[in-house]
Amino acid sequence: MKRLSAHLGGPRLWVKREDCTGVGLGGNKLRKLDYVLGEAIDAGADTLVSGGVVQSNSQRQVAAAAAKLGFDCHLAVYHGRLAPPSPEYEHTGNALLNRLFGATLHDVPWNGDRNGAIRDLADRLRSEGRKPYVVPYGVSNPLGAVGYASTIAEIAATGLSPAAIVHCTGSAGTQAGLVVGAQIALPQTRIVGIDIDAEPERVRADVLTYAEGAAALLDHTLDPSGVEVVAGHAGPAYGVPHDATVAAMRLGAGLEALVLDPVYSGKGLAGLIALVQSGRWTQDQDVVFIHTGGAPALFAYRHLFQE
Ligand SMILES: Cc1ncc(COP(=O)(O)O)c(C=O)c1O
């Protein structure tokens, strides 16, 4: 990202385009699904069951993968984790794409238990004779984290040995995979997760849990000191962007033609910019930002960009 690097005057910044992973408008969850859905196929499942908030990128990628692989898809759509930020929130972006991919949507209240309603829905479908496979909230589990570790292999294959890889972290599977992958294939590289859930301690604990599980699957012993979750860039709450989020989105778009979103990748870039400005890295170091996707949700927040 030559123009953003010059603008900030810090290290050489690069971007890894996980928003371009291909299926159904892309995003970081597809890399996890690539591994997790192998289990669904092996189990002889006929239906994928998952869930997320109305504008969840995760459930949109589950719906897209289900369409491509020939599964039925049922999604628990959580209402109430955040107040709808615009009248179109319920209908545009990921909400529209879920319907386009043919998923069946079930509205449920958010009660803080990310996987409860997903499991209840799977139980109901099973009692009706279906063979459901539960894809956890955010596709975050040890196997999904192993899938995400493959990102590190791709970065290492470029010959780059960055000082850090920075990305936004929420349900924690992405960071778990990056941490384990880096300890195996890029041991000099620090993985820096920017908390976007405004729950840094919960995120850190979940990264550790999934990273330990992923490390076990890869016959690796995790060094827990590799888990770094940076607080302070999530804005007031999950799904609520603050001025720094919007400023980062404008910089990413205006200098690098990146389409970031106000819930995840915009907050991630805001965190990276703050770390660069704090002088964390020198000008002769390389830092990779992972663009984890999320652009479809941008359309539910168009009021942020109305002059
Ligand atoms: C666009 C985007 N970026 C980042 C994340 C965070 O990844 P993870 O949930 O694996 O921490 C998500 C999903 O929650 C996402 O949709």
Short mmCIF file of C-alpha atoms and ligand atoms in Angstrom, two decimals:
data_model
loop_
_atom_site.label_atom_id
_atom_site.label_comp_id
_atom_site.label_asym_id
_atom_site.label_seq_id
_atom_site.Cartn_x
_atom_site.Cartn_y
_atom_site.Cartn_z
CA MET A 1 0.00 0.00 0.00
CA LYS A 2 2.50 2.60 -1.24
CA ARG A 3 0.22 5.60 -1.02
CA LEU A 4 -1.03 4.80 2.49
CA SER A 5 2.56 4.06 3.63
CA ALA A 6 3.74 7.44 2.29
CA HIS A 7 0.77 9.24 3.84
CA LEU A 8 1.45 7.79 7.30
CA GLY A 9 5.26 7.98 7.05
CA GLY A 10 5.68 4.69 8.93
CA PRO A 11 6.66 1.17 7.88
CA ARG A 12 6.09 -0.33 4.42
CA LEU A 13 2.43 -1.38 4.51
CA TRP A 14 1.02 -4.28 2.51
CA VAL A 15 -2.47 -5.65 2.25
CA LYS A 16 -3.54 -9.30 1.99
CA ARG A 17 -6.85 -9.38 0.12
CA GLU A 18 -8.96 -11.88 2.01
CA ASP A 19 -11.97 -9.93 0.74
CA CYS A 20 -11.13 -11.53 -2.63
CA THR A 21 -11.48 -15.17 -1.61
CA GLY A 22 -13.96 -15.68 -4.43
CA VAL A 23 -17.22 -17.33 -3.42
CA GLY A 24 -20.28 -15.12 -2.81
CA LEU A 25 -18.40 -11.78 -2.54
CA GLY A 26 -15.55 -13.21 -0.48
CA GLY A 27 -14.26 -12.73 3.04
CA ASN A 28 -12.21 -14.42 5.74
CA LYS A 29 -14.79 -17.08 6.66
CA LEU A 30 -14.44 -18.95 3.38
CA ARG A 31 -10.95 -20.07 4.26
CA LYS A 32 -12.30 -21.55 7.51
CA LEU A 33 -15.29 -23.08 5.71
CA ASP A 34 -12.96 -24.74 3.22
CA TYR A 35 -11.85 -27.03 6.05
CA VAL A 36 -14.94 -27.12 8.26
CA LEU A 37 -17.33 -28.09 5.47
CA GLY A 38 -15.19 -31.12 4.63
CA GLU A 39 -16.47 -32.44 7.95
CA ALA A 40 -20.08 -31.70 6.93
CA ILE A 41 -19.62 -33.61 3.68
CA ASP A 42 -17.95 -36.56 5.44
CA ALA A 43 -20.80 -36.65 7.99
CA GLY A 44 -23.38 -36.94 5.20
CA ALA A 45 -25.13 -33.73 6.26
CA ASP A 46 -27.84 -32.27 4.03
CA THR A 47 -28.30 -28.91 5.78
CA LEU A 48 -25.93 -26.27 7.10
CA VAL A 49 -27.12 -24.43 10.21
CA SER A 50 -25.43 -21.28 11.38
CA GLY A 51 -26.23 -17.78 12.51
CA GLY A 52 -25.17 -14.25 13.18
CA VAL A 53 -26.44 -10.71 13.40
CA VAL A 54 -28.56 -9.29 10.57
CA GLN A 55 -25.52 -8.03 8.63
CA SER A 56 -23.23 -10.94 9.51
CA ASN A 57 -20.63 -11.61 6.82
CA SER A 58 -20.12 -15.03 8.32
CA GLN A 59 -23.63 -16.28 7.72
CA ARG A 60 -23.63 -14.80 4.21
CA GLN A 61 -20.49 -16.83 3.43
CA VAL A 62 -22.11 -19.95 4.94
CA ALA A 63 -25.18 -19.35 2.73
CA ALA A 64 -22.96 -18.89 -0.34
CA ALA A 65 -20.93 -22.02 0.39
CA ALA A 66 -24.13 -24.00 0.98
CA ALA A 67 -25.48 -22.90 -2.40
CA LYS A 68 -22.26 -23.88 -4.15
CA LEU A 69 -21.97 -27.27 -2.43
CA GLY A 70 -25.67 -28.17 -2.65
CA PHE A 71 -26.61 -28.00 1.05
CA ASP A 72 -29.84 -26.48 2.35
CA CYS A 73 -29.04 -23.59 4.65
CA HIS A 74 -30.90 -22.41 7.77
CA LEU A 75 -29.68 -19.35 9.62
CA ALA A 76 -30.53 -18.03 13.10
CA VAL A 77 -30.60 -14.27 12.57
CA TYR A 78 -29.91 -12.49 15.85
CA HIS A 79 -31.79 -9.25 16.51
CA GLY A 80 -30.87 -6.87 19.32
CA ARG A 81 -27.08 -7.17 19.57
CA LEU A 82 -27.08 -3.66 18.14
CA ALA A 83 -29.83 -1.18 17.32
CA PRO A 84 -30.41 -1.09 13.54
CA PRO A 85 -28.25 1.84 12.39
CA SER A 86 -30.43 2.63 9.35
CA PRO A 87 -33.87 1.81 7.94
CA GLU A 88 -32.28 -0.34 5.22
CA TYR A 89 -30.20 -2.40 7.70
CA GLU A 90 -32.64 -5.34 7.68
CA HIS A 91 -32.91 -5.56 3.91
CA THR A 92 -29.72 -4.61 2.10
CA GLY A 93 -26.14 -5.93 1.97
CA ASN A 94 -25.61 -9.31 3.59
CA ALA A 95 -29.31 -9.62 4.52
CA LEU A 96 -30.21 -9.39 0.83
CA LEU A 97 -27.45 -11.80 -0.20
CA ASN A 98 -28.58 -14.46 2.32
CA ARG A 99 -31.95 -14.50 0.60
CA LEU A 100 -30.36 -14.48 -2.86
CA PHE A 101 -28.31 -17.57 -1.96
CA GLY A 102 -31.55 -19.31 -0.93
CA ALA A 103 -31.01 -19.55 2.83
CA THR A 104 -34.00 -19.89 5.15
CA LEU A 105 -33.83 -17.16 7.80
CA HIS A 106 -35.13 -17.59 11.36
CA ASP A 107 -35.40 -14.42 13.45
CA VAL A 108 -34.27 -14.92 17.06
CA PRO A 109 -33.55 -12.51 19.92
CA TRP A 110 -29.90 -11.91 20.88
CA ASN A 111 -29.26 -13.05 24.45
CA GLY A 112 -25.47 -13.05 24.43
CA ASP A 113 -25.15 -16.80 23.77
CA ARG A 114 -23.61 -16.88 20.28
CA ASN A 115 -24.28 -20.54 19.55
CA GLY A 116 -27.44 -21.31 21.59
CA ALA A 117 -30.07 -20.49 18.96
CA ILE A 118 -27.97 -22.16 16.25
CA ARG A 119 -27.89 -25.40 18.24
CA ASP A 120 -31.64 -25.15 19.02
CA LEU A 121 -32.39 -24.70 15.32
CA ALA A 122 -30.24 -27.72 14.43
CA ASP A 123 -32.06 -29.82 17.06
CA ARG A 124 -35.41 -28.82 15.59
CA LEU A 125 -34.35 -29.67 12.05
CA ARG A 126 -32.95 -33.02 13.24
CA SER A 127 -36.27 -33.86 14.89
CA GLU A 128 -37.91 -33.15 11.53
CA GLY A 129 -35.68 -35.74 9.85
CA ARG A 130 -32.96 -33.48 8.45
CA LYS A 131 -29.23 -34.12 8.81
CA PRO A 132 -27.97 -30.74 10.00
CA TYR A 133 -24.34 -29.74 10.38
CA VAL A 134 -23.72 -26.88 12.81
CA VAL A 135 -21.34 -24.18 11.60
CA PRO A 136 -20.46 -22.21 14.76
CA TYR A 137 -20.87 -18.45 15.08
CA GLY A 138 -18.13 -16.82 13.01
CA VAL A 139 -17.03 -20.28 11.79
CA SER A 140 -14.70 -20.11 14.77
CA ASN A 141 -13.44 -23.43 16.10
CA PRO A 142 -10.07 -25.23 16.04
CA LEU A 143 -10.59 -26.77 12.60
CA GLY A 144 -11.58 -23.41 11.10
CA ALA A 145 -8.46 -21.91 12.66
CA VAL A 146 -6.33 -24.58 10.96
CA GLY A 147 -7.91 -23.48 7.68
CA TYR A 148 -7.02 -19.90 8.45
CA ALA A 149 -3.39 -20.78 9.16
CA SER A 150 -3.05 -21.33 5.41
CA THR A 151 -3.05 -17.53 5.00
CA ILE A 152 0.37 -17.52 6.65
CA ALA A 153 1.70 -20.08 4.20
CA GLU A 154 0.63 -17.78 1.34
CA ILE A 155 2.30 -14.73 2.88
CA ALA A 156 5.47 -16.73 3.59
CA ALA A 157 5.50 -17.97 -0.02
CA THR A 158 5.89 -14.37 -1.24
CA GLY A 159 9.28 -14.22 0.51
CA LEU A 160 8.11 -11.37 2.75
CA SER A 161 8.97 -11.72 6.45
CA PRO A 162 6.85 -8.94 7.96
CA ALA A 163 7.45 -7.52 11.43
CA ALA A 164 3.72 -7.83 12.02
CA ILE A 165 0.44 -8.93 10.52
CA VAL A 166 -2.45 -6.76 11.71
CA HIS A 167 -6.14 -7.63 11.38
CA CYS A 168 -9.46 -7.16 13.14
CA THR A 169 -10.54 -9.89 15.55
CA GLY A 170 -13.97 -10.81 16.90
CA SER A 171 -15.10 -14.41 17.17
CA ALA A 172 -11.36 -15.16 17.31
CA GLY A 173 -10.86 -18.04 14.86
CA THR A 174 -9.02 -15.89 12.34
CA GLN A 175 -6.47 -14.74 14.88
CA ALA A 176 -6.10 -18.24 16.32
CA GLY A 177 -5.18 -19.54 12.85
CA LEU A 178 -2.80 -16.69 12.17
CA VAL A 179 -1.02 -17.15 15.51
CA VAL A 180 -0.50 -20.88 15.04
CA GLY A 181 0.42 -20.47 11.37
CA ALA A 182 2.98 -17.78 12.19
CA GLN A 183 4.56 -19.84 14.94
CA ILE A 184 5.08 -22.62 12.40
CA ALA A 185 5.93 -20.74 9.19
CA LEU A 186 6.78 -17.09 10.03
CA PRO A 187 8.24 -17.19 13.55
CA GLN A 188 9.66 -13.65 13.39
CA THR A 189 6.23 -12.16 12.64
CA ARG A 190 4.00 -10.77 15.39
CA ILE A 191 0.26 -11.26 14.96
CA VAL A 192 -1.66 -8.20 16.18
CA GLY A 193 -5.43 -8.54 16.53
CA ILE A 194 -7.49 -5.36 16.77
CA ASP A 195 -10.54 -6.04 18.97
CA ILE A 196 -13.73 -4.93 17.21
CA ASP A 197 -16.16 -6.46 19.70
CA ALA A 198 -15.29 -4.05 22.54
CA GLU A 199 -14.64 -7.23 24.57
CA PRO A 200 -10.83 -7.61 24.43
CA GLU A 201 -10.56 -10.04 27.35
CA ARG A 202 -13.24 -12.36 25.96
CA VAL A 203 -11.61 -12.20 22.51
CA ARG A 204 -8.17 -12.97 23.94
CA ALA A 205 -9.51 -15.97 25.88
CA ASP A 206 -11.25 -17.33 22.77
CA VAL A 207 -8.14 -16.85 20.61
CA LEU A 208 -6.16 -18.89 23.15
CA THR A 209 -8.77 -21.67 23.22
CA TYR A 210 -9.02 -22.03 19.44
CA ALA A 211 -5.27 -21.60 18.95
CA GLU A 212 -4.58 -24.39 21.44
CA GLY A 213 -7.03 -26.63 19.60
CA ALA A 214 -5.60 -25.75 16.20
CA ALA A 215 -2.04 -26.27 17.43
CA ALA A 216 -2.98 -29.73 18.69
CA LEU A 217 -4.44 -30.62 15.28
CA LEU A 218 -1.15 -29.51 13.69
CA ASP A 219 1.11 -31.29 16.22
CA HIS A 220 2.45 -27.95 17.39
CA THR A 221 2.85 -26.64 20.93
CA LEU A 222 1.36 -23.17 21.21
CA ASP A 223 3.40 -20.35 22.73
CA PRO A 224 0.59 -18.29 24.34
CA SER A 225 2.77 -15.16 24.39
CA GLY A 226 2.04 -14.92 20.65
CA VAL A 227 -1.56 -13.86 21.35
CA GLU A 228 -1.87 -10.05 21.30
CA VAL A 229 -5.30 -8.42 21.28
CA VAL A 230 -5.25 -4.62 21.09
CA ALA A 231 -8.15 -2.79 22.77
CA GLY A 232 -9.40 0.74 22.18
CA HIS A 233 -10.38 0.73 18.50
CA ALA A 234 -13.82 -0.87 18.66
CA GLY A 235 -15.65 2.42 19.07
CA PRO A 236 -18.57 2.56 21.52
CA ALA A 237 -19.79 -0.99 20.82
CA TYR A 238 -19.88 -3.84 18.32
CA GLY A 239 -21.37 -2.64 15.03
CA VAL A 240 -21.19 1.02 16.00
CA PRO A 241 -18.48 2.89 14.09
CA HIS A 242 -16.70 5.89 15.56
CA ASP A 243 -14.95 8.80 13.85
CA ALA A 244 -11.64 6.93 13.60
CA THR A 245 -13.39 4.03 11.81
CA VAL A 246 -14.89 6.34 9.21
CA ALA A 247 -11.61 8.24 8.79
CA ALA A 248 -9.73 4.95 8.24
CA MET A 249 -12.33 3.81 5.69
CA ARG A 250 -11.93 7.09 3.80
CA LEU A 251 -8.13 6.75 3.80
CA GLY A 252 -8.24 3.13 2.64
CA ALA A 253 -10.65 3.99 -0.15
CA GLY A 254 -9.09 7.29 -1.16
CA LEU A 255 -5.46 6.15 -1.18
CA GLU A 256 -5.65 2.43 -1.99
CA ALA A 257 -9.14 1.87 -3.47
CA LEU A 258 -9.92 -0.55 -0.65
CA VAL A 259 -13.58 -1.04 0.25
CA LEU A 260 -13.60 -1.49 4.02
CA ASP A 261 -16.63 -1.78 6.28
CA PRO A 262 -17.67 0.06 9.47
CA VAL A 263 -18.04 -3.06 11.66
CA TYR A 264 -14.82 -5.00 11.05
CA SER A 265 -12.14 -4.03 8.52
CA GLY A 266 -12.59 -0.26 8.99
CA LYS A 267 -11.96 -0.65 12.73
CA GLY A 268 -9.03 -2.94 11.95
CA LEU A 269 -7.41 -0.32 9.74
CA ALA A 270 -8.13 2.37 12.35
CA GLY A 271 -6.18 0.26 14.85
CA LEU A 272 -3.30 -0.23 12.44
CA ILE A 273 -3.12 3.50 11.71
CA ALA A 274 -3.04 4.28 15.44
CA LEU A 275 -0.21 1.78 16.00
CA VAL A 276 1.79 3.25 13.08
CA GLN A 277 1.26 6.74 14.47
CA SER A 278 2.43 5.60 17.91
CA GLY A 279 5.77 4.69 16.31
CA ARG A 280 5.52 0.94 16.86
CA TRP A 281 7.44 0.13 13.65
CA THR A 282 10.35 1.73 11.77
CA GLN A 283 10.31 2.78 8.11
CA ASP A 284 12.44 -0.18 7.02
CA GLN A 285 9.99 -2.76 8.42
CA ASP A 286 7.14 -4.47 6.57
CA VAL A 287 3.66 -4.71 8.06
CA VAL A 288 0.80 -6.64 6.45
CA PHE A 289 -2.82 -5.62 6.96
CA ILE A 290 -5.31 -8.40 6.36
CA HIS A 291 -8.43 -7.12 4.62
CA THR A 292 -10.88 -9.64 6.05
CA GLY A 293 -13.80 -8.51 3.86
CA GLY A 294 -17.15 -7.13 4.96
CA ALA A 295 -17.89 -4.68 2.15
CA PRO A 296 -21.51 -5.88 1.67
CA ALA A 297 -22.42 -4.51 5.11
CA LEU A 298 -21.25 -1.07 4.01
CA PHE A 299 -24.55 -0.55 2.20
CA ALA A 300 -26.44 -0.74 5.49
CA TYR A 301 -24.39 2.24 6.73
CA ARG A 302 -24.65 4.59 3.77
CA HIS A 303 -25.71 7.45 6.07
CA LEU A 304 -22.09 7.63 7.30
CA PHE A 305 -20.96 8.88 3.91
CA GLN A 306 -23.70 11.33 3.07
CA GLU A 307 -22.21 14.82 2.96
C1 LIG B 1 -15.25 -8.80 7.66
C2 LIG B 1 -14.84 -9.50 8.88
N1 LIG B 1 -13.61 -9.26 9.37
C3 LIG B 1 -13.18 -9.85 10.50
C4 LIG B 1 -13.99 -10.73 11.20
C5 LIG B 1 -13.44 -11.30 12.45
O1 LIG B 1 -12.95 -12.60 12.28
P1 LIG B 1 -13.09 -13.59 13.49
O2 LIG B 1 -14.54 -13.67 13.79
O3 LIG B 1 -12.51 -14.86 13.01
O4 LIG B 1 -12.35 -13.01 14.64
C6 LIG B 1 -15.27 -11.04 10.70
C7 LIG B 1 -16.18 -11.98 11.36
O5 LIG B 1 -16.57 -11.94 12.46
C8 LIG B 1 -15.70 -10.40 9.52
O6 LIG B 1 -16.91 -10.63 9.01
#
